[in-house]
Short mmCIF file of C-alpha atoms in Angstrom, two decimals:
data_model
loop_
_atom_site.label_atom_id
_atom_site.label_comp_id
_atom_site.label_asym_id
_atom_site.label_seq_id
_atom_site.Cartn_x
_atom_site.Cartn_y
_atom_site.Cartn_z
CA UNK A 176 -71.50 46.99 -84.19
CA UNK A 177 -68.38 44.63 -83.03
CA UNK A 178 -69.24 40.99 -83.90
CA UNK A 179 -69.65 38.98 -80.64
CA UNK A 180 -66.25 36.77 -82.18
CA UNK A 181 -64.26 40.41 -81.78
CA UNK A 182 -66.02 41.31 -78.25
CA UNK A 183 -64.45 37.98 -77.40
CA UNK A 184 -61.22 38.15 -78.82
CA UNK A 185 -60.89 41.92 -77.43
CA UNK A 186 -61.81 40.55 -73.92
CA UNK A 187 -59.18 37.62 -74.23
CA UNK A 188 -56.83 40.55 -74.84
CA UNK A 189 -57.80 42.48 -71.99
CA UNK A 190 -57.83 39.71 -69.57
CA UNK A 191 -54.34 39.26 -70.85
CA UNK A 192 -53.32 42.37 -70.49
CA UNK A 193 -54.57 42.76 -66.65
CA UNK A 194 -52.68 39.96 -65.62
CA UNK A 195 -49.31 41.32 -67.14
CA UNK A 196 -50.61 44.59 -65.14
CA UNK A 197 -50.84 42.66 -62.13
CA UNK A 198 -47.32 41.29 -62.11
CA UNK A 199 -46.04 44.73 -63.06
CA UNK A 200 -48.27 46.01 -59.93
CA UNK A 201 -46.32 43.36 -57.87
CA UNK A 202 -42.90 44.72 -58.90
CA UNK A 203 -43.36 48.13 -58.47
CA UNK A 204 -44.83 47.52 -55.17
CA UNK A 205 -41.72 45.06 -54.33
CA UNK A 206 -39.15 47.93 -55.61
CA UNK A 207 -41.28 50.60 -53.86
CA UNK A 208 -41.42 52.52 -56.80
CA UNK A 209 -44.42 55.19 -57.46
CA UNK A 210 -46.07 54.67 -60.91
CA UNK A 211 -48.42 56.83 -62.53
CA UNK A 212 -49.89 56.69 -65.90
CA UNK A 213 -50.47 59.96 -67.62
CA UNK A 214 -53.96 60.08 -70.65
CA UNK A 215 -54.62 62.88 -72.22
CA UNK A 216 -55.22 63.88 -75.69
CA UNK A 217 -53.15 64.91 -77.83
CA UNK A 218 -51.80 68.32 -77.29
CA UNK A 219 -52.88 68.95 -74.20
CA UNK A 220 -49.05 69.24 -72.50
CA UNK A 221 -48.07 66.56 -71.30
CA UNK A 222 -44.53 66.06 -72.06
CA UNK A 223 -44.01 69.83 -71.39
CA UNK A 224 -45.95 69.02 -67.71
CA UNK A 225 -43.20 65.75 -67.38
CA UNK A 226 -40.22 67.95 -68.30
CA UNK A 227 -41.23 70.90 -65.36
CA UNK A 228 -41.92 68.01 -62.76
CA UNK A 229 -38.56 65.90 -63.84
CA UNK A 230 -36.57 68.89 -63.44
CA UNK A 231 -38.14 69.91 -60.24
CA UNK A 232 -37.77 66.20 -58.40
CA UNK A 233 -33.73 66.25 -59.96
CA UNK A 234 -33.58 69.30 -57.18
CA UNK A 235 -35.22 67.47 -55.01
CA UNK A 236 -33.15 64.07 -54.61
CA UNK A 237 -36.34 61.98 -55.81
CA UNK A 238 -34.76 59.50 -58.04
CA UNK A 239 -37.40 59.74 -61.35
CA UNK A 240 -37.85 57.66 -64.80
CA UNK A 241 -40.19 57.90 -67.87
CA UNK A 242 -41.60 55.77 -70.21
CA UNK A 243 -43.12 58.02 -72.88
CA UNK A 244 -45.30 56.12 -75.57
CA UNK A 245 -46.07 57.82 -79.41
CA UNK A 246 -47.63 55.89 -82.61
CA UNK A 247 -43.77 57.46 -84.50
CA UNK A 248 -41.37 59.50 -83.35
CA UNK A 249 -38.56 59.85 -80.77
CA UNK A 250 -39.66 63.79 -79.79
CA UNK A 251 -40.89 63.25 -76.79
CA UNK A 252 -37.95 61.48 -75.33
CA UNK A 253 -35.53 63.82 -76.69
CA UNK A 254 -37.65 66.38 -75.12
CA UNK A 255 -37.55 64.85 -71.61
CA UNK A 256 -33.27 63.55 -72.08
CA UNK A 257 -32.41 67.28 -71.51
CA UNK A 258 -33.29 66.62 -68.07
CA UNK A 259 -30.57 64.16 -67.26
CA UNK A 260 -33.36 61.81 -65.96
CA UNK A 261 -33.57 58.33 -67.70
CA UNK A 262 -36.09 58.42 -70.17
CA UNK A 263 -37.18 55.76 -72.68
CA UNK A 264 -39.64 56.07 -76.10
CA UNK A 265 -42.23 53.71 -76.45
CA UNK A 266 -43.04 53.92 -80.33
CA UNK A 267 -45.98 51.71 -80.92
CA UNK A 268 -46.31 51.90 -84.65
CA UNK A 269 -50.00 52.77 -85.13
CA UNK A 270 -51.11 51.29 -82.10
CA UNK A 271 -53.09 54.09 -80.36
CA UNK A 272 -52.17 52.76 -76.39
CA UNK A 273 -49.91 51.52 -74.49
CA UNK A 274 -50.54 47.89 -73.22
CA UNK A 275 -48.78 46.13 -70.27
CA UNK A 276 -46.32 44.01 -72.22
CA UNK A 277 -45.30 46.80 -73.70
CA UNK A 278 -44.00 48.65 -70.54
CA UNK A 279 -42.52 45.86 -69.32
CA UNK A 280 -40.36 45.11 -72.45
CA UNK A 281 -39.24 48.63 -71.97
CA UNK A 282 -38.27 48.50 -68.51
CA UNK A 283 -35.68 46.03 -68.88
CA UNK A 284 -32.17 46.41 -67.28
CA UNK A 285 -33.49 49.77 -65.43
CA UNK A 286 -33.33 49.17 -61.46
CA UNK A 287 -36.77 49.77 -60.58
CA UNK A 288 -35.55 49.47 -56.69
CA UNK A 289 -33.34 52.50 -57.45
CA UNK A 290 -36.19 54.55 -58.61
CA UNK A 291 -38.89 56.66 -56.48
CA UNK A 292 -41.13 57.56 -58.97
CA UNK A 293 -41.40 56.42 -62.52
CA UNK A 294 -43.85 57.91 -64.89
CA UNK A 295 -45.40 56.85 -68.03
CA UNK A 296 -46.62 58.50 -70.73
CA UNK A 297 -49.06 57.07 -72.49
CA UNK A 298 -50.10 57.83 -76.64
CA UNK A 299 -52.50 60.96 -76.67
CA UNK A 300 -55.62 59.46 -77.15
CA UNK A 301 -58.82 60.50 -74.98
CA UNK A 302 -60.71 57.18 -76.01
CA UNK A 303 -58.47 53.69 -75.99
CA UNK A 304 -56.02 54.01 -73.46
CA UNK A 305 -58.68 53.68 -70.95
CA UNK A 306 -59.22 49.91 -70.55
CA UNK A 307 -55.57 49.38 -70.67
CA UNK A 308 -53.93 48.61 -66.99
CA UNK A 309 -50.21 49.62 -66.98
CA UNK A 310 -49.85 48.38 -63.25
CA UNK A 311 -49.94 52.05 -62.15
CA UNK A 312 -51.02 52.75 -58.96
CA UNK A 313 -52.29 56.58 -59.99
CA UNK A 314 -54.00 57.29 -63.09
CA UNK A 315 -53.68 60.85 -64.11
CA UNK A 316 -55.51 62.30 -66.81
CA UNK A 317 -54.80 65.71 -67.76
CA UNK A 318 -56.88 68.76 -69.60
CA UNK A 319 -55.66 71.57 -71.20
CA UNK A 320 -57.74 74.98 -70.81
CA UNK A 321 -57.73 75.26 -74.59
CA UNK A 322 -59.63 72.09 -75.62
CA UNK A 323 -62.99 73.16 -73.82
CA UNK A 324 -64.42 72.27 -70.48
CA UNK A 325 -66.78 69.90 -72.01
CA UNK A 326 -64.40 67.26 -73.14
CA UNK A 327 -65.09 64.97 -69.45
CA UNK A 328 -68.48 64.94 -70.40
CA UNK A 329 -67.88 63.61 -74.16
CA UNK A 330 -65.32 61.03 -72.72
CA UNK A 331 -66.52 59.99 -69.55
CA UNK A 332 -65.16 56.54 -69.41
CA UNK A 333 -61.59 57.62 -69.51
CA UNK A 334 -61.99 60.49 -67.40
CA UNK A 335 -64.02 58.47 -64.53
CA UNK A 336 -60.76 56.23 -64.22
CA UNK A 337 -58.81 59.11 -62.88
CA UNK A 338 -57.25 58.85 -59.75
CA UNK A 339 -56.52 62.64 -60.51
CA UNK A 340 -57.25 65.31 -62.66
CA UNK A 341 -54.72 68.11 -64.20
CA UNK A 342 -55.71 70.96 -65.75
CA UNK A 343 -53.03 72.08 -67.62
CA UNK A 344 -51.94 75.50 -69.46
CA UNK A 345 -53.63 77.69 -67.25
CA UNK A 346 -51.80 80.31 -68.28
CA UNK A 347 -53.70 79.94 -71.29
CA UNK A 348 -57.04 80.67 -69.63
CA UNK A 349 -58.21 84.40 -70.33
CA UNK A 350 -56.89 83.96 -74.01
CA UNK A 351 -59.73 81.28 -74.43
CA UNK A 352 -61.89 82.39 -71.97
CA UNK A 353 -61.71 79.35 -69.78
CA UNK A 354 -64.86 78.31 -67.67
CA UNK A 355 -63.39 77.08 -64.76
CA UNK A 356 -66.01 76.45 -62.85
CA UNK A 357 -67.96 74.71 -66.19
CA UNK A 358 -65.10 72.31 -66.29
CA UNK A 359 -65.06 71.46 -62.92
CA UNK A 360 -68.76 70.76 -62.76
CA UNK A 361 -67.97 68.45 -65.49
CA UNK A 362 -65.03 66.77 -64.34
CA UNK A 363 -67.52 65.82 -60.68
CA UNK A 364 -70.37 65.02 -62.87
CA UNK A 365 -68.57 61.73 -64.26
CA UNK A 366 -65.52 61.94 -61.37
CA UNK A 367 -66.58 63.14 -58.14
CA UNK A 368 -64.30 62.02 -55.88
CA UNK A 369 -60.40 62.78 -57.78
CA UNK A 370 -58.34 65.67 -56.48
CA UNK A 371 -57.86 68.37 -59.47
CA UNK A 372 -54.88 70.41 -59.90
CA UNK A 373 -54.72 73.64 -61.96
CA UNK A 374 -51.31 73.63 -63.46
CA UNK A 375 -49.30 75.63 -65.70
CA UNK A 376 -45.59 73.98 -67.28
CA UNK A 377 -44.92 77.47 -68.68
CA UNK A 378 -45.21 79.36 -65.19
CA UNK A 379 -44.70 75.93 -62.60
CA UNK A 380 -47.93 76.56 -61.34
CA UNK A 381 -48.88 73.19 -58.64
CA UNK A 382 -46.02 71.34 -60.16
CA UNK A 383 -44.64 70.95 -56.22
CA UNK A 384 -48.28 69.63 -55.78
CA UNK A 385 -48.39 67.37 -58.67
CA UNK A 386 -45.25 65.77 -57.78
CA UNK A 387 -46.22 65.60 -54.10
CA UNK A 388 -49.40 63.49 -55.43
CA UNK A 389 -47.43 61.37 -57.87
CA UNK A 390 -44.90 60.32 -54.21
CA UNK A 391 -48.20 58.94 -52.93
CA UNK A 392 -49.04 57.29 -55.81
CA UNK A 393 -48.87 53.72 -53.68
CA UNK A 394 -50.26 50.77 -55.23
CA UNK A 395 -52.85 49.18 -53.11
CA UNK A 396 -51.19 46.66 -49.74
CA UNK A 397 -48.02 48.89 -50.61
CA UNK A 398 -47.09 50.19 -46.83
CA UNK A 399 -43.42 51.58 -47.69
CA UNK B 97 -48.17 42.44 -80.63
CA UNK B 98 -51.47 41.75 -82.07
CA UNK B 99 -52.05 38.09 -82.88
CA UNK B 100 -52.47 36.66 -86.34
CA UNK B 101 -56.06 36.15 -85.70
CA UNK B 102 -56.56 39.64 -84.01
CA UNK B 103 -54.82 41.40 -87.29
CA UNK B 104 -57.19 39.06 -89.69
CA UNK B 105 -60.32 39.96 -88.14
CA UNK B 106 -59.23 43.72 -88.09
CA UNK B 107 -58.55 43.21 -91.99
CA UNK B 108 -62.26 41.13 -92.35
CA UNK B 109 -63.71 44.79 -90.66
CA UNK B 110 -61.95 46.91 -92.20
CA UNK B 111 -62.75 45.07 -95.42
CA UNK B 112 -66.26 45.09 -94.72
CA UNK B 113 -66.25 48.58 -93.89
CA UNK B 114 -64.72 49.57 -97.08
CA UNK B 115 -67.59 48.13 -99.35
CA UNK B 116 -69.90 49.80 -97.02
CA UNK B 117 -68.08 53.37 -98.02
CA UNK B 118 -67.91 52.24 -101.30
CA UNK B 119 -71.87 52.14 -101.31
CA UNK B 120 -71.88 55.40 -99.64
CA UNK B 121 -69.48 56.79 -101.96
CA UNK B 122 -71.58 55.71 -105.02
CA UNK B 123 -74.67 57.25 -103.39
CA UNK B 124 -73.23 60.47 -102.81
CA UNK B 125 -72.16 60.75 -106.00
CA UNK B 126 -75.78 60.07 -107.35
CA UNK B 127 -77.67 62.67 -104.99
CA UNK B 128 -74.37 65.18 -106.16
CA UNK B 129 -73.59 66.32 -102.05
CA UNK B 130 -70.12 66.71 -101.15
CA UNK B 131 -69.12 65.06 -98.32
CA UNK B 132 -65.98 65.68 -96.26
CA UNK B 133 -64.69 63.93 -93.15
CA UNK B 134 -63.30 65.51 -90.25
CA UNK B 135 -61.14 64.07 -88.16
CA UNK B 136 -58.80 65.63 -85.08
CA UNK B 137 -57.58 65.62 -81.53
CA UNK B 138 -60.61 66.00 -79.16
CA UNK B 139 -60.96 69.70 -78.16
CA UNK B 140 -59.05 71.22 -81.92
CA UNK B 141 -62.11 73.21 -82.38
CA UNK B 142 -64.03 70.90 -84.83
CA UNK B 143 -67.04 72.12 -83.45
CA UNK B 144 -67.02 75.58 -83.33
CA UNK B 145 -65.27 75.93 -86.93
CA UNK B 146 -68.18 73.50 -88.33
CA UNK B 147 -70.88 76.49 -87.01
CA UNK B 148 -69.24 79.13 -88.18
CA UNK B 149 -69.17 77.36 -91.89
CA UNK B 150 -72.75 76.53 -92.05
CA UNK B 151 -73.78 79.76 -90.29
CA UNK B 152 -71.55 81.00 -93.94
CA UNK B 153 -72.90 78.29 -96.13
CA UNK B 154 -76.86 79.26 -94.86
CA UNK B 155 -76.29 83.06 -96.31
CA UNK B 156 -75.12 81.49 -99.15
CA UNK B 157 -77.86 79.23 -100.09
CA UNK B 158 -75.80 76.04 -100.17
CA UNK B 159 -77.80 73.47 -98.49
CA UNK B 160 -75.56 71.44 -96.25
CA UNK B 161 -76.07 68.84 -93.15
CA UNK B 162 -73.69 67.50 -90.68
CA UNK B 163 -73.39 64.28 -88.44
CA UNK B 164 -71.53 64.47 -85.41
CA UNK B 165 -69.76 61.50 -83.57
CA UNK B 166 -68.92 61.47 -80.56
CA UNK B 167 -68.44 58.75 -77.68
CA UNK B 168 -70.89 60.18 -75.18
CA UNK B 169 -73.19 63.69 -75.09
CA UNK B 170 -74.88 65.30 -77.70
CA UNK B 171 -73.40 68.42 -76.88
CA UNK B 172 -72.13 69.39 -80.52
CA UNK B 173 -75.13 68.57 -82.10
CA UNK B 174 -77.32 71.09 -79.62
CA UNK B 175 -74.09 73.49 -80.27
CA UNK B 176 -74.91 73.17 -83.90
CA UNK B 177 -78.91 73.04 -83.89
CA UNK B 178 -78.67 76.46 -83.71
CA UNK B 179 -77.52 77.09 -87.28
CA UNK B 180 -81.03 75.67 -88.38
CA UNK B 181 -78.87 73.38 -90.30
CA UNK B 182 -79.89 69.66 -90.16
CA UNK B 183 -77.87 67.81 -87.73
CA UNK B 184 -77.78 64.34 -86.29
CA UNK B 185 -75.40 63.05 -83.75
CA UNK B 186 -73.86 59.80 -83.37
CA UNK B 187 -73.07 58.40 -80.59
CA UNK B 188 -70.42 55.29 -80.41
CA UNK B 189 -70.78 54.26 -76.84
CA UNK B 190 -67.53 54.08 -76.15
CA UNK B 191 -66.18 53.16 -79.95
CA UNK B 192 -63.12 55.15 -80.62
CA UNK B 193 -64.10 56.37 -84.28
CA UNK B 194 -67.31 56.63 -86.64
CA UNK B 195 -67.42 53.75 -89.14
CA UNK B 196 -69.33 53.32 -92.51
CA UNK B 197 -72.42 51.27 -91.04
CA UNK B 198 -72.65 53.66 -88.59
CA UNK B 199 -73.13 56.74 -90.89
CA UNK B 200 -75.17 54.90 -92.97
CA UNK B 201 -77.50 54.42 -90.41
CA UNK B 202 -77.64 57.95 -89.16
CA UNK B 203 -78.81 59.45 -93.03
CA UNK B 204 -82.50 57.61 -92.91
CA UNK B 205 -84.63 59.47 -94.32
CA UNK B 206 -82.22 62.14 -94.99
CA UNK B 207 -82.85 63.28 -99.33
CA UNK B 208 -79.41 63.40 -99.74
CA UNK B 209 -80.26 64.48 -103.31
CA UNK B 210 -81.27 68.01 -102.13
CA UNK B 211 -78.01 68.60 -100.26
CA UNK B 212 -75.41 70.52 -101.60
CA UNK B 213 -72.67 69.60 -98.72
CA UNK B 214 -72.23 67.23 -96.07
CA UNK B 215 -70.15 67.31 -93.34
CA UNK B 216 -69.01 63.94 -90.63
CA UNK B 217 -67.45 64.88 -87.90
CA UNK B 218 -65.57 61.93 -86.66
CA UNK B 219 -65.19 61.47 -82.74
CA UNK B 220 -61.97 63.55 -81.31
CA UNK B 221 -59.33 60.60 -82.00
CA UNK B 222 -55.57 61.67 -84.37
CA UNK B 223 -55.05 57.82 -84.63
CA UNK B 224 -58.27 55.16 -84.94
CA UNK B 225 -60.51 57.00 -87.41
CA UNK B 226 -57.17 56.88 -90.07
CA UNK B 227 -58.19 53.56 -91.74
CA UNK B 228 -62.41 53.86 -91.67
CA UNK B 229 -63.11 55.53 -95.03
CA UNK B 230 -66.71 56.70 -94.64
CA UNK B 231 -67.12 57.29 -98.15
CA UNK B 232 -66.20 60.56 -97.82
CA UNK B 233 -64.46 62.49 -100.64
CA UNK B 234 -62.46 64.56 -99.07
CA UNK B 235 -60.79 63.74 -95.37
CA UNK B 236 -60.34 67.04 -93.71
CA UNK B 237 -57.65 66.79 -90.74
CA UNK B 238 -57.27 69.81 -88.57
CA UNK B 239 -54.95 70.67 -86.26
CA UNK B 240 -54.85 73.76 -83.78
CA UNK B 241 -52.19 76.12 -82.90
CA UNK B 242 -52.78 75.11 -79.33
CA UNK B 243 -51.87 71.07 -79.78
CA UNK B 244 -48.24 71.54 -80.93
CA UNK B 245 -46.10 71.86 -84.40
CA UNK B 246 -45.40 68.35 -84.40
CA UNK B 247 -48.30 66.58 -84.08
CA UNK B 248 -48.41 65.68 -87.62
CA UNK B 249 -45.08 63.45 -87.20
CA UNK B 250 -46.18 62.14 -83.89
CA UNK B 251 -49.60 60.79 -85.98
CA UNK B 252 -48.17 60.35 -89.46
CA UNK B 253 -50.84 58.07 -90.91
CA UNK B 254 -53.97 60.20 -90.15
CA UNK B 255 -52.17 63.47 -91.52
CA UNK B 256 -50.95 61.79 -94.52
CA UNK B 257 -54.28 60.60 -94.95
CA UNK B 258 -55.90 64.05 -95.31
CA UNK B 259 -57.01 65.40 -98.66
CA UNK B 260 -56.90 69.19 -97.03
CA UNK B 261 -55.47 70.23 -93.25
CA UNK B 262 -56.61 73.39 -91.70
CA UNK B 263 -55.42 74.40 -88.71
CA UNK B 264 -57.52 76.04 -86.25
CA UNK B 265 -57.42 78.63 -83.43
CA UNK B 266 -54.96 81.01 -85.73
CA UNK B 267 -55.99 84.01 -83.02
CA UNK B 268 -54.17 82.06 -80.35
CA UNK B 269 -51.19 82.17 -82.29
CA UNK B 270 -49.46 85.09 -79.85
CA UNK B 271 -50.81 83.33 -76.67
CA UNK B 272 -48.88 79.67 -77.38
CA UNK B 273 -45.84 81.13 -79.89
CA UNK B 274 -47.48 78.96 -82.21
CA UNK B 275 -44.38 78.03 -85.00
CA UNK B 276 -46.36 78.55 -88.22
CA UNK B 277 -42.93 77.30 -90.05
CA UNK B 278 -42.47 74.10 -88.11
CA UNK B 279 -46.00 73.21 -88.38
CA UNK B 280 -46.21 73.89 -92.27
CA UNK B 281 -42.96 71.79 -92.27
CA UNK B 282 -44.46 69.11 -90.18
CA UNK B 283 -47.42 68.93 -92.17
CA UNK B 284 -45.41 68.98 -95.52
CA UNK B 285 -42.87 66.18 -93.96
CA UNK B 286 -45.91 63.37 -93.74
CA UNK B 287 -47.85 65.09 -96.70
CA UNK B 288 -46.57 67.20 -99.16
CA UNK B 289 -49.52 67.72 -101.63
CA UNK B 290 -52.46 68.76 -99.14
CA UNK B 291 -53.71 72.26 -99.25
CA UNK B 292 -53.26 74.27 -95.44
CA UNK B 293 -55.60 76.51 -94.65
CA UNK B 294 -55.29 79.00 -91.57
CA UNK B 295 -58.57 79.24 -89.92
CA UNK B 296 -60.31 80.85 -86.36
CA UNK B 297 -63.89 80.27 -85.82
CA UNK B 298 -63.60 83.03 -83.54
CA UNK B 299 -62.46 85.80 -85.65
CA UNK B 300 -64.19 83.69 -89.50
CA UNK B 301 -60.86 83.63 -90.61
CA UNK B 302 -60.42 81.52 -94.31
CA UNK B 303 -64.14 80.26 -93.47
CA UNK B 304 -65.02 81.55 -97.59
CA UNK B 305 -62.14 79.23 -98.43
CA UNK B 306 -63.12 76.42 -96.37
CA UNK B 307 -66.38 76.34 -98.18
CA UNK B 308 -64.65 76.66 -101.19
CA UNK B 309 -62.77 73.24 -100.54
CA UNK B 310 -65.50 71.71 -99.52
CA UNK B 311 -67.70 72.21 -102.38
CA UNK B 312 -65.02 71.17 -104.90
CA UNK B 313 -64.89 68.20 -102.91
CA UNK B 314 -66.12 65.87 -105.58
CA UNK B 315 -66.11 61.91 -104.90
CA UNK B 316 -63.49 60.64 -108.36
CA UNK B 317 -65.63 59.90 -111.34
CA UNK B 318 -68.24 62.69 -109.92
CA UNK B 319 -68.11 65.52 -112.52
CA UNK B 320 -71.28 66.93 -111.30
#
């Protein structure tokens, strides 16, 4: 469908954008700070996910940041500020994912050394995001109970980048009559080797787990 | 963030794409089928809505077809083969929303002339599919109860795009304290005109209006 003159134009821009990744990569792994990148689509509870595991690492003297990204709107951010943890919206004005110069505009004048863990949230999209590096050294993609246990299998590419899977609003799951053993057959058919946590934001469910993973979240060569 | 050549070659596609609809929308118009397009987060409950409306529109005698896009599977067009309704999916590889070439493609040998109603179902994506017009005459955007009340400010252009909204999944209303004012204010915010209908494929909730809609949904100029 593309023209080859857009293939190669889309390339230049990914090549671009993976060596802005790389540099990012370098200073996280200089300030020792954990970065994960959280895909999902939209609706699927992510920021509600961010605000249980923000609160929780507050109690826990991990030093935490967000980046949260949205084609309009500050909501997100506003939801996560109630947590006294910095927090900064992304708004990309149509543009349906976050790319590396954009995170790294965004990060300016925050101490990444001061940070443990830093998490961004990318625009809820189960399709472009995936070809984008942010530098992260974890990519989490998350699934909510309610959007079927099929959806891995309709977007494989994104969900075969995972570094780890999260199920999320299983609370949720008798009300839709949640397969979970369909979903994780079809998580391993395109992932097979990611960890998968069953979470809940509404009940905490695994949210000590979740935020154990995202502390390990070292980028590769990073021995602190 | 784009560069200038990036955004002209978007413009030269989406130009082309738009006298590609523009052929589609004349020869809907001549063979007198309604077409809608159906756009939503991945998981809303396209799917499972679309059967339960031509399961309805089968009783009633109203001849209708569907395409389904999606990025990988052909899981919703085996869900839907079992209507007995014609049904063809598309699969984009990887592309993040159907386009007009594409659809074109998928009617050969379709007699579009002894359809009453068709339906596209774009692939699971609130921000990419905004600017393809498919020729359709009537953009459906649905949204379920289980996504969040403020999706439609989070992806303004798609929902102000949308000639009628439904929102799905009405029976899990209870389960996620769905907010039926916020949403309806949400909704109204980015697009104050479009119709709402409250629908569940589980329970057939509002399906008889659905059809309704989407047989009045007459291309301008069409007074068939």
């Amino acid at each position: 469908m593309a023209t080859p003159r857009i293939v190669d134009l889309r390339r230049g821009v990914l090549e671009k954008n993976d060596v802005l990744a790389a540099d990012l990569r370098d200073r996280y792994r200089a300030a020792g700070v954990r970065v994960s990148n959280w895909v999902s689509s939209p609706g699927s509870g992510k920021t509600a996910l961010l605000a249980r595991v923000l609160d929780h690492t507050a109690t826990l003297g991990v030093a935490a940041a967000a980046l949260v990204g949205d084609c309009a709107s500050d909501n997100d951010a506003k939801r996560l500020a109630v947590t006294g943890v910095p927090v900064r919206q992304i708004v990309t004005e149509g543009l349906c994912h976050l790319e590396a110069d954009l995170v790294a505009k965004h990060l300016d004048g925050w101490d990444l050394a001061a940070l443990d863990m830093l998490v961004i949230e990318n625009v809820g999209n189960l399709v472009c995001p995936t070809a984008y590096d942010l530098g992260e050294a974890m990519r989490v993609v998350l699934l909510s109970v309610t959007e079927g246990e099929d959806k891995p299998i309709k977007y494989p590419q994104l969900f075969s980048s995972a570094d780890l899977v999260v199920l999320t609003k299983i609370d949720l799951s008798d009300a839709v009559e949640f397969d979970a053993a369909a979903a994780m057959a079809a998580i391993a058919s395109v992932n097979p080797t990611a960890p998968v946590l069953s979470t809940s934001a509404r009940t905490g469910l695994c949210v000590d787990e979740l935020i154990d993973h995202l502390l390990e979240a070292h980028a590769p060569g990073d021995g602190s």
